[in-house]
Amino acid sequence: MIEVIRISWIFSVVKTTQKVNGLLYYLRKLPLIGKKIPVTVYNSYELKKILTVLIFIWKALMTLGAKFLWLGLSYVLSFFAIRFFSGGPFVLIPLDQTIVKQGLLFWIGWLGIMSIFNGIWYSMDNNEVNFLDQFSLPRQCFVRGRLMLLNIVETVKYWPAFFIYGLFLRNPLTVIIVGSLSYLAISLFFYWLGRKTYTLTLSQRRGITWTIFFAIILLVAAEFWLDPTAKVMSVLLHPVCWLPLLILTILCGYKLLYFDDEGGYLIWQVERLRNLDAAAPEAKNSQYLGQGLSMQKKLELEADSNETLSGSQYLNDLLFKRYHRILQRNLFIRLAVIGVTWLLVIGGSLFGVLKDAKEAELIGLLPLLFFTMYLASFGKTIVQMVFVNCDVAMLYYPFYREASTILSGFFYRFRKTLFYNGSIILGILLLFITFTLLNPEILSLQFFMVLVLLLFSLAVLFSFHELFIYYVLQPFTSEMEVMNPLYKIISGIFYGIAYLNLQLNVTGLSYALLVSGLSLLYIVIGLVILWKKAPQTFRIKE
């Protein structure tokens, strides 16, 4: 076991060091910052050592925090489920001892569900296989030993969360013991089951997975329904159950460590990994180009462009006409969702459900519009469409990279994107108009004026943003890969901003004015940057 610990530690250090090298590589690719980082940074052992330690500390803190989160979430979900069916008061504090016990049972059920996929569908990664090959290590010993070690380490990481959770039951030691043994027994069992079933067909393994999945859900639901006083969990927490749990854990560990066909299982894992690697190029960066590649398969060639146009205008016109039906279909899907909401507004108004609504409550919904437009916007769809089906080929021609051609193409695509996003915005505006017609004297004229400004700003912002970062950064290669890390960073930040809007508690119209002002300011600044930088940056990445 000591040798397994030593090798696992070396593997973790090697893996983290690779991440550090990757981080330094991407930092050197960033504009402005990258030029100031010398190539010799890769030789700086002390810097790498500091970054490696910081990454280890960060991962440890995040993991410990996640353990508290899962236990806390289990209690909250149990609380709402029990209160919903029992009709009790929705008061989280003071903590109900019965629900605290049921929360721990809910966590055990959730652990079982997660272990199904982590165990039955366990897959080695390239780092493990490469590490084993490079250091000529025995696969069976390393893989099984490391699995045992990782599960023990994960259990230890739960101890602080178990201790705090146990304080609410006035018995932290019991929670630590029962929680630890439950975690090990369940995890090791499903790792063994994954080995036992690897020779079955894919459909058979799926059948086993979903059978266990729904069985666990039904068992937990039945426990909540039939055992409101948490008698089952009280028995599990009693010291008399510690020995059976320990025996079960040892048995599962023994079955895993002495599985008789481990060699065949690992050969199957490596072959499966190679098959996944062979299929990886098609899936790589699907987040950034998946829609464009999917639309390419549905290309319709019967459309004709306007013969009076020429150059890039002709190409863009032809491209959008060929994809007109696909874009229209996507628009109709979005409008259909708005249409269902519209019917709900009408129904709620006619049956008096919405008659007591107040303007302040609807003002609180305004941040939701930002996130809604993030999800519904055609910006990413059109960026992927134009690159995959046009720019990936045309950017090799000098005339296509001229400033006038670039700006002309940008504004043509911006108008098209604005048309589709504007249609969504009009649908959202119709919801508010319908609500006001059926529930007069709730929304003021001032609210509508600010709402129209906000919706207009969002339509322009989401039509502009994706095209802007695409033209200024142009992150894609001819192999459909994303080479500019800044593009991924900005995409992540923009999602974070959209998600952050859901967390805002807005009570006044100043939010709408602020978002509108910042959006329009961003667009103005972006246009200036586009004018100066796009002719230099809008090129195929190598």
Coordinates of C-alpha atoms in Angstrom, one line a residue:
M1 CA 0.0 0.0 0.0
I2 CA 2.9 2.3 0.7
E3 CA 4.2 1.8 -2.8
V4 CA 0.7 2.6 -4.2
I5 CA 0.6 5.8 -2.2
R6 CA 4.1 6.8 -3.4
I7 CA 3.2 6.1 -7.1
S8 CA -0.1 7.9 -6.8
W9 CA 1.6 10.9 -5.3
I10 CA 4.1 11.0 -8.2
F11 CA 1.2 10.6 -10.7
S12 CA -0.7 13.6 -9.1
V13 CA 2.5 15.7 -9.2
V14 CA 3.1 14.9 -12.8
K15 CA -0.5 15.6 -13.7
T16 CA -0.5 18.9 -11.9
T17 CA 2.8 19.9 -13.4
Q18 CA 1.3 19.3 -16.9
K19 CA -1.5 21.6 -16.0
V20 CA 1.0 24.2 -14.8
N21 CA 2.9 23.9 -18.2
G22 CA -0.4 24.2 -20.0
L23 CA -1.4 27.3 -18.0
L24 CA 2.0 29.0 -18.8
Y25 CA 1.5 28.0 -22.5
Y26 CA -1.9 29.7 -22.6
L27 CA -0.7 32.7 -20.7
R28 CA 2.0 33.2 -23.4
K29 CA -0.7 33.1 -26.0
L30 CA -2.7 36.0 -24.5
P31 CA -2.5 39.3 -26.2
L32 CA -0.4 42.0 -24.4
I33 CA 0.4 39.7 -21.4
G34 CA 1.8 36.9 -23.4
K35 CA 4.5 39.0 -25.0
K36 CA 5.9 39.9 -21.6
I37 CA 6.3 36.3 -20.5
P38 CA 9.7 34.9 -21.7
V39 CA 10.1 31.4 -23.1
T40 CA 12.5 30.7 -20.2
V41 CA 9.5 30.6 -17.8
Y42 CA 9.3 26.9 -18.5
N43 CA 12.8 26.5 -16.9
S44 CA 11.7 28.2 -13.7
Y45 CA 11.5 25.3 -11.3
E46 CA 10.7 27.5 -8.3
L47 CA 7.8 29.2 -10.1
K48 CA 6.4 25.8 -11.2
K49 CA 6.8 24.5 -7.7
I50 CA 4.9 27.4 -6.2
L51 CA 2.1 27.1 -8.8
T52 CA 1.8 23.4 -8.2
V53 CA 1.5 23.9 -4.5
L54 CA -1.2 26.6 -5.1
I55 CA -3.1 24.3 -7.4
F56 CA -3.0 21.5 -4.8
I57 CA -4.3 23.9 -2.1
W58 CA -7.0 25.3 -4.3
K59 CA -8.2 21.8 -5.3
A60 CA -8.2 20.7 -1.6
L61 CA -10.2 23.7 -0.5
M62 CA -12.7 23.3 -3.4
T63 CA -13.1 19.6 -2.6
L64 CA -13.7 20.2 1.1
G65 CA -16.2 22.9 0.2
A66 CA -18.0 20.6 -2.1
K67 CA -18.5 18.0 0.7
F68 CA -20.2 20.6 2.9
L69 CA -22.3 21.7 -0.1
W70 CA -23.5 18.1 -0.9
L71 CA -24.5 17.4 2.7
G72 CA -26.1 20.8 3.1
L73 CA -28.0 20.4 -0.2
S74 CA -29.2 17.0 0.9
Y75 CA -30.7 18.4 4.0
V76 CA -32.4 21.3 2.2
L77 CA -33.8 19.0 -0.5
S78 CA -35.0 16.6 2.1
F79 CA -36.6 19.5 4.1
F80 CA -38.6 20.8 1.1
A81 CA -39.6 17.3 0.0
I82 CA -40.9 16.3 3.5
R83 CA -42.6 19.7 4.1
F84 CA -44.2 19.6 0.6
F85 CA -45.9 16.2 1.2
S86 CA -46.5 16.6 4.9
G87 CA -47.8 20.2 4.7
G88 CA -45.6 21.4 7.6
P89 CA -44.2 25.0 7.9
F90 CA -41.4 25.9 5.5
V91 CA -39.1 27.1 8.3
L92 CA -35.5 25.9 7.9
I93 CA -34.3 27.0 11.3
P94 CA -34.3 25.6 14.0
L95 CA -33.2 22.4 12.4
D96 CA -35.6 19.4 12.7
Q97 CA -33.7 16.4 14.0
T98 CA -35.9 14.0 12.0
I99 CA -35.2 15.9 8.8
V100 CA -31.5 16.0 9.6
K101 CA -31.5 12.2 9.8
Q102 CA -33.5 12.0 6.5
G103 CA -31.0 14.4 4.9
L104 CA -28.2 12.0 5.7
L105 CA -30.3 9.2 4.2
F106 CA -30.9 11.3 1.1
W107 CA -27.1 11.9 0.8
I108 CA -26.6 8.1 1.0
G109 CA -29.1 7.6 -1.8
W110 CA -27.5 10.4 -3.9
L111 CA -24.1 8.8 -3.3
G112 CA -25.6 5.5 -4.6
I113 CA -26.8 7.2 -7.8
M114 CA -23.5 8.9 -8.4
S115 CA -21.6 5.7 -7.7
I116 CA -23.6 3.9 -10.4
F117 CA -22.1 6.1 -13.1
N118 CA -18.7 6.4 -11.5
G119 CA -18.4 2.7 -11.0
I120 CA -20.3 0.8 -13.7
W121 CA -19.2 3.4 -16.3
Y122 CA -15.7 4.0 -14.9
S123 CA -13.2 4.9 -17.6
M124 CA -9.5 5.3 -17.4
D125 CA -8.1 8.5 -18.9
N126 CA -5.1 9.1 -21.1
N127 CA -3.0 10.5 -18.3
E128 CA -3.2 7.2 -16.4
V129 CA -2.5 5.0 -19.4
N130 CA 0.5 7.2 -20.5
F131 CA 1.8 7.3 -16.9
L132 CA 1.7 3.5 -16.7
D133 CA 3.4 3.0 -20.0
Q134 CA 6.1 5.7 -19.5
F135 CA 7.1 4.3 -16.1
S136 CA 6.5 0.6 -17.0
L137 CA 4.2 0.1 -14.0
P138 CA 2.0 -3.0 -13.4
R139 CA -1.5 -1.9 -14.4
Q140 CA -3.5 -4.2 -12.2
C141 CA -1.7 -3.2 -9.0
F142 CA -1.7 0.6 -9.8
V143 CA -5.3 0.9 -11.0
R144 CA -6.9 -1.2 -8.2
G145 CA -4.6 0.2 -5.5
R146 CA -5.2 3.8 -6.6
L147 CA -9.0 3.3 -6.7
M148 CA -8.9 2.1 -3.1
L149 CA -6.6 5.0 -2.1
L150 CA -8.7 7.6 -3.8
N151 CA -11.9 6.4 -2.1
I152 CA -10.2 6.4 1.3
V153 CA -8.9 10.0 0.6
E154 CA -12.3 11.1 -0.5
T155 CA -13.8 9.6 2.7
V156 CA -11.3 11.5 4.8
K157 CA -12.2 14.7 3.0
Y158 CA -15.8 14.2 4.1
W159 CA -14.8 14.1 7.8
P160 CA -15.0 17.9 8.5
A161 CA -18.5 18.0 6.8
F162 CA -19.6 14.8 8.7
F163 CA -18.4 16.4 12.0
I164 CA -20.4 19.6 11.5
Y165 CA -23.4 17.7 10.3
G166 CA -23.1 15.3 13.3
L167 CA -23.1 18.3 15.7
F168 CA -26.7 18.9 14.6
L169 CA -27.5 15.4 15.7
R170 CA -25.4 15.8 18.9
N171 CA -23.3 12.8 17.9
P172 CA -20.6 13.7 15.4
L173 CA -18.6 10.5 15.9
T174 CA -21.5 8.4 14.8
V175 CA -22.1 10.4 11.7
I176 CA -18.4 10.2 10.8
I177 CA -18.3 6.4 11.2
V178 CA -21.6 5.7 9.4
G179 CA -20.9 8.2 6.7
S180 CA -17.4 6.9 6.0
L181 CA -18.4 3.3 5.9
S182 CA -21.4 4.0 3.7
Y183 CA -19.2 6.0 1.3
L184 CA -16.6 3.2 1.0
A185 CA -19.1 0.3 0.8
I186 CA -21.2 1.9 -1.9
S187 CA -18.3 3.2 -4.0
L188 CA -16.3 0.0 -3.8
F189 CA -19.4 -2.1 -4.6
F190 CA -20.1 -0.2 -7.8
Y191 CA -16.5 -0.3 -8.9
W192 CA -16.6 -4.1 -8.5
L193 CA -20.0 -4.2 -10.3
G194 CA -18.5 -2.3 -13.2
R195 CA -15.9 -5.0 -13.6
K196 CA -18.4 -7.8 -13.2
T197 CA -20.6 -6.4 -16.0
Y198 CA -18.0 -5.2 -18.5
T199 CA -18.4 -8.2 -20.8
L200 CA -22.2 -7.5 -21.2
T201 CA -23.6 -5.7 -24.1
L202 CA -24.1 -1.9 -24.0
S203 CA -27.8 -2.2 -23.8
Q204 CA -27.6 -4.8 -20.9
R205 CA -25.3 -2.5 -18.9
R206 CA -27.7 0.4 -19.5
G207 CA -30.5 -1.8 -18.3
I208 CA -28.7 -2.6 -15.1
T209 CA -27.8 1.0 -14.6
W210 CA -31.3 2.4 -15.0
T211 CA -32.8 -0.4 -12.9
I212 CA -30.6 0.4 -10.0
F213 CA -31.0 4.1 -10.6
F214 CA -34.8 4.0 -10.3
A215 CA -34.7 1.4 -7.5
I216 CA -32.6 3.8 -5.3
I217 CA -35.0 6.7 -6.1
L218 CA -38.0 4.5 -5.2
L219 CA -36.4 3.3 -2.0
V220 CA -35.5 6.8 -0.8
A221 CA -39.0 8.1 -1.7
A222 CA -40.7 5.2 0.1
E223 CA -38.6 5.8 3.1
F224 CA -39.6 9.5 3.2
W225 CA -43.2 8.6 2.6
L226 CA -43.6 5.6 5.0
D227 CA -41.1 6.5 7.7
P228 CA -41.8 10.2 8.7
T229 CA -40.0 9.7 12.0
A230 CA -36.7 8.5 10.4
K231 CA -36.7 5.1 12.2
V232 CA -34.6 3.5 9.5
M233 CA -31.9 6.1 9.8
S234 CA -32.0 6.0 13.5
V235 CA -31.2 2.3 13.3
L236 CA -28.4 2.9 10.8
L237 CA -26.9 5.4 13.2
H238 CA -27.0 3.0 16.1
P239 CA -23.6 1.4 17.1
V240 CA -25.1 -2.0 16.6
C241 CA -25.0 -1.4 12.8
W242 CA -21.4 -0.3 12.7
L243 CA -20.1 -3.9 12.5
P244 CA -22.4 -5.0 9.6
L245 CA -21.3 -1.8 7.7
L246 CA -17.7 -2.5 8.4
I247 CA -18.1 -6.1 7.2
L248 CA -19.9 -5.0 4.1
T249 CA -17.1 -2.4 3.4
I250 CA -14.4 -5.0 3.8
L251 CA -16.3 -7.5 1.6
C252 CA -16.7 -4.9 -1.2
G253 CA -13.0 -4.0 -0.9
Y254 CA -12.0 -7.6 -1.0
K255 CA -14.1 -8.3 -4.1
L256 CA -12.6 -5.3 -5.9
L257 CA -9.0 -6.1 -5.0
Y258 CA -9.2 -9.8 -5.9
F259 CA -11.4 -9.5 -9.0
D260 CA -10.2 -12.5 -11.1
D261 CA -10.5 -11.0 -14.6
E262 CA -8.8 -7.6 -13.8
G263 CA -6.4 -8.1 -16.7
G264 CA -9.2 -8.5 -19.3
Y265 CA -11.0 -5.6 -17.8
L266 CA -8.0 -3.3 -18.1
I267 CA -7.4 -4.4 -21.7
W268 CA -11.1 -3.6 -22.4
Q269 CA -10.6 -0.2 -20.8
V270 CA -7.6 0.7 -22.9
E271 CA -9.3 -0.4 -26.1
R272 CA -12.4 1.6 -25.2
L273 CA -10.2 4.6 -24.5
R274 CA -8.5 4.3 -27.9
N275 CA -11.9 4.1 -29.6
L276 CA -12.9 7.3 -27.8
D277 CA -9.7 9.0 -28.8
A278 CA -10.4 8.0 -32.5
A279 CA -13.8 9.6 -32.3
A280 CA -12.6 12.6 -30.3
P281 CA -11.8 15.0 -33.2
E282 CA -15.5 15.1 -34.2
A283 CA -16.5 16.0 -30.6
K284 CA -13.6 18.3 -29.8
N285 CA -14.7 21.9 -29.3
S286 CA -18.3 21.0 -30.0
Q287 CA -19.2 23.7 -27.5
Y288 CA -17.9 26.3 -29.8
L289 CA -18.5 24.8 -33.3
G290 CA -21.0 22.0 -32.7
Q291 CA -24.1 23.9 -33.9
G292 CA -22.3 25.1 -37.1
L293 CA -21.1 21.5 -37.9
S294 CA -24.6 20.2 -37.2
M295 CA -26.2 22.8 -39.5
Q296 CA -23.7 22.0 -42.2
K297 CA -25.2 18.5 -42.5
K298 CA -28.6 20.0 -43.1
L299 CA -27.4 22.4 -45.9
E300 CA -29.9 23.1 -48.6
L301 CA -28.5 24.0 -52.0
E302 CA -31.6 25.1 -53.8
A303 CA -31.4 28.7 -52.6
D304 CA -30.2 31.4 -55.0
S305 CA -28.6 34.7 -54.0
N306 CA -29.4 38.2 -55.2
E307 CA -27.6 38.6 -58.5
T308 CA -27.2 42.3 -58.0
L309 CA -24.8 41.7 -55.1
S310 CA -21.1 41.0 -55.4
G311 CA -18.1 40.0 -53.3
S312 CA -18.7 39.1 -49.6
Q313 CA -22.2 40.6 -49.7
Y314 CA -23.1 38.0 -52.3
L315 CA -21.6 35.2 -50.3
N316 CA -23.3 36.2 -47.0
D317 CA -26.7 36.6 -48.8
L318 CA -26.3 33.1 -50.4
L319 CA -25.3 31.6 -47.0
F320 CA -28.2 33.0 -45.1
K321 CA -30.7 32.0 -47.8
R322 CA -29.4 28.5 -47.8
Y323 CA -29.7 28.2 -44.0
H324 CA -33.0 30.2 -43.9
R325 CA -35.2 27.2 -43.1
I326 CA -32.9 26.0 -40.4
L327 CA -32.7 29.4 -38.8
Q328 CA -36.4 29.9 -39.1
R329 CA -37.1 26.5 -37.5
N330 CA -34.9 27.4 -34.6
L331 CA -36.7 30.7 -34.3
F332 CA -40.1 29.0 -34.3
I333 CA -38.9 26.7 -31.5
R334 CA -38.0 29.7 -29.3
L335 CA -41.2 31.6 -30.2
A336 CA -43.2 28.4 -29.4
V337 CA -41.7 28.5 -25.8
I338 CA -42.7 32.2 -25.5
G339 CA -46.1 31.2 -27.0
V340 CA -46.6 28.6 -24.2
T341 CA -45.7 31.3 -21.6
W342 CA -48.1 33.7 -23.3
L343 CA -50.9 31.2 -23.0
L344 CA -50.1 30.7 -19.3
V345 CA -50.2 34.5 -18.8
I346 CA -53.6 34.6 -20.5
G347 CA -54.9 31.6 -18.4
G348 CA -53.5 33.0 -15.2
S349 CA -55.1 36.4 -15.9
L350 CA -58.5 35.1 -16.8
F351 CA -58.7 32.8 -13.8
G352 CA -57.5 35.6 -11.4
V353 CA -54.2 34.0 -10.5
L354 CA -52.3 37.1 -11.5
K355 CA -54.7 39.8 -10.4
D356 CA -52.8 40.5 -7.2
A357 CA -49.4 40.9 -9.0
K358 CA -47.5 44.1 -8.3
E359 CA -45.2 46.1 -10.4
A360 CA -42.4 45.6 -7.9
E361 CA -42.6 41.9 -8.4
L362 CA -42.4 42.2 -12.2
I363 CA -39.4 44.5 -11.8
G364 CA -37.7 41.7 -9.9
L365 CA -38.1 39.5 -13.0
L366 CA -36.1 41.9 -15.3
P367 CA -32.7 40.3 -14.6
L368 CA -34.2 37.0 -15.8
L369 CA -34.5 38.6 -19.3
F370 CA -30.7 38.9 -19.5
F371 CA -30.2 35.2 -18.8
T372 CA -33.1 34.3 -21.1
M373 CA -31.6 36.1 -24.0
Y374 CA -28.2 34.5 -23.3
L375 CA -29.9 31.1 -23.8
A376 CA -32.1 32.1 -26.7
S377 CA -29.7 34.3 -28.6
F378 CA -28.8 33.5 -32.2
G379 CA -25.3 35.0 -31.8
K380 CA -23.3 31.8 -31.2
T381 CA -25.4 29.9 -33.8
I382 CA -24.7 32.4 -36.6
V383 CA -21.0 32.7 -35.7
Q384 CA -20.6 29.0 -35.9
M385 CA -22.6 28.8 -39.1
V386 CA -20.6 31.5 -40.9
F387 CA -17.2 30.1 -39.9
V388 CA -17.9 26.5 -40.7
N389 CA -19.7 27.1 -43.9
C390 CA -17.9 30.2 -45.3
D391 CA -15.0 31.8 -43.4
V392 CA -13.0 28.7 -42.9
A393 CA -12.4 28.6 -46.7
M394 CA -12.6 32.3 -47.6
L395 CA -10.2 33.6 -45.1
Y396 CA -7.3 32.2 -47.2
Y397 CA -8.1 34.8 -49.9
P398 CA -6.5 38.2 -49.4
F399 CA -9.5 40.2 -50.7
Y400 CA -11.6 38.6 -47.9
R401 CA -9.3 40.0 -45.3
E402 CA -9.4 43.6 -46.5
A403 CA -10.8 46.1 -44.0
S404 CA -13.8 47.1 -46.1
T405 CA -14.8 43.5 -46.8
I406 CA -14.4 42.6 -43.1
L407 CA -16.5 45.5 -41.9
S408 CA -19.1 45.0 -44.6
G409 CA -19.5 41.3 -43.7
F410 CA -19.7 42.1 -40.0
F411 CA -22.5 44.6 -40.4
Y412 CA -24.5 42.3 -42.7
R413 CA -24.3 39.4 -40.2
F414 CA -25.1 41.8 -37.4
R415 CA -28.3 42.8 -39.1
K416 CA -29.3 39.2 -39.7
T417 CA -28.5 38.3 -36.1
L418 CA -30.5 41.3 -34.9
F419 CA -33.5 40.2 -37.0
Y420 CA -33.7 36.8 -35.2
N421 CA -32.9 38.2 -31.7
G422 CA -35.3 41.0 -32.3
S423 CA -38.1 38.6 -33.1
I424 CA -37.5 36.9 -29.7
I425 CA -37.5 40.3 -28.0
L426 CA -40.8 41.2 -29.6
G427 CA -42.3 38.0 -28.4
I428 CA -41.1 38.8 -24.8
L429 CA -42.6 42.3 -25.1
L430 CA -45.9 40.8 -26.3
L431 CA -46.0 38.9 -23.0
F432 CA -45.9 42.1 -21.0
I433 CA -48.4 43.9 -23.3
T434 CA -50.8 41.0 -23.0
F435 CA -50.4 41.0 -19.2
T436 CA -51.2 44.7 -19.1
L437 CA -54.2 44.4 -21.3
L438 CA -55.7 41.7 -19.1
N439 CA -54.5 43.2 -15.8
P440 CA -54.7 47.0 -16.3
E441 CA -53.4 49.5 -13.8
I442 CA -50.6 47.2 -12.5
L443 CA -47.7 48.3 -14.8
S444 CA -47.0 52.0 -15.2
L445 CA -46.0 53.8 -18.4
Q446 CA -42.5 54.5 -16.8
F447 CA -42.1 50.7 -16.4
F448 CA -42.9 50.1 -20.1
M449 CA -40.5 52.8 -21.3
V450 CA -37.7 51.3 -19.3
L451 CA -38.7 47.8 -20.4
V452 CA -38.6 48.7 -24.1
L453 CA -35.1 50.4 -23.6
L454 CA -33.8 47.2 -21.8
L455 CA -35.2 44.8 -24.4
F456 CA -33.8 46.9 -27.2
S457 CA -30.4 47.0 -25.5
L458 CA -30.4 43.3 -24.9
A459 CA -31.3 42.6 -28.6
V460 CA -28.4 44.7 -29.8
L461 CA -26.0 43.4 -27.2
F462 CA -26.6 39.8 -27.9
S463 CA -26.5 40.3 -31.6
F464 CA -23.2 42.2 -31.3
H465 CA -21.2 40.4 -28.6
E466 CA -20.6 37.0 -30.3
L467 CA -19.8 38.5 -33.7
F468 CA -17.5 41.1 -32.0
I469 CA -15.3 38.6 -30.1
Y470 CA -15.3 36.3 -33.2
Y471 CA -14.0 39.0 -35.5
V472 CA -11.5 40.5 -33.0
L473 CA -10.1 37.2 -31.7
Q474 CA -11.0 34.7 -34.6
P475 CA -10.0 31.7 -32.4
F476 CA -10.7 28.8 -34.9
T477 CA -8.3 26.8 -37.0
S478 CA -9.1 25.0 -40.3
E479 CA -9.2 21.8 -38.2
M480 CA -12.2 23.3 -36.2
E481 CA -10.2 23.7 -33.0
V482 CA -10.1 26.7 -30.7
M483 CA -6.6 28.0 -30.4
N484 CA -7.2 31.3 -28.7
P485 CA -7.6 30.8 -24.9
L486 CA -8.9 34.3 -24.5
Y487 CA -12.0 33.4 -26.5
K488 CA -12.8 30.6 -24.0
I489 CA -12.1 32.9 -21.1
I490 CA -14.4 35.7 -22.4
S491 CA -17.1 33.1 -23.2
G492 CA -16.9 31.9 -19.6
I493 CA -17.0 35.4 -18.2
F494 CA -20.0 36.3 -20.3
Y495 CA -21.8 33.2 -19.1
G496 CA -20.9 34.1 -15.5
I497 CA -22.4 37.6 -16.0
A498 CA -25.6 36.1 -17.4
Y499 CA -25.8 33.7 -14.5
L500 CA -25.0 36.4 -12.0
N501 CA -28.1 38.3 -13.1
L502 CA -30.2 35.4 -11.8
Q503 CA -28.9 36.1 -8.3
L504 CA -29.7 39.8 -8.3
N505 CA -32.6 41.0 -6.1
V506 CA -33.8 44.0 -8.1
T507 CA -36.3 46.4 -6.5
G508 CA -36.1 49.4 -8.9
L509 CA -35.8 50.3 -12.5
S510 CA -32.2 51.5 -12.1
Y511 CA -31.1 48.0 -13.0
A512 CA -32.7 48.2 -16.4
L513 CA -31.1 51.7 -17.0
L514 CA -27.7 50.5 -15.8
V515 CA -27.7 47.4 -18.0
S516 CA -29.0 49.4 -21.0
G517 CA -26.3 52.1 -20.5
L518 CA -23.5 49.6 -20.1
S519 CA -24.6 47.5 -23.1
L520 CA -24.7 50.5 -25.4
L521 CA -21.4 51.7 -24.1
Y522 CA -19.9 48.3 -24.7
I523 CA -21.2 48.3 -28.2
V524 CA -19.7 51.7 -29.0
I525 CA -16.3 50.8 -27.6
G526 CA -16.5 47.5 -29.4
L527 CA -17.1 49.1 -32.7
V528 CA -14.1 51.3 -32.3
I529 CA -11.9 48.2 -31.5
L530 CA -13.5 46.3 -34.4
W531 CA -12.7 49.1 -36.8
K532 CA -9.0 49.2 -35.7
K533 CA -8.2 45.6 -34.9
A534 CA -10.4 43.3 -37.0
P535 CA -8.4 43.7 -40.2
Q536 CA -5.3 42.4 -38.3
T537 CA -6.9 39.7 -36.2
F538 CA -9.6 38.2 -38.5
R539 CA -7.5 35.4 -39.9
I540 CA -7.3 31.6 -39.8
K541 CA -5.4 30.5 -36.7
E542 CA -2.6 28.1 -37.4

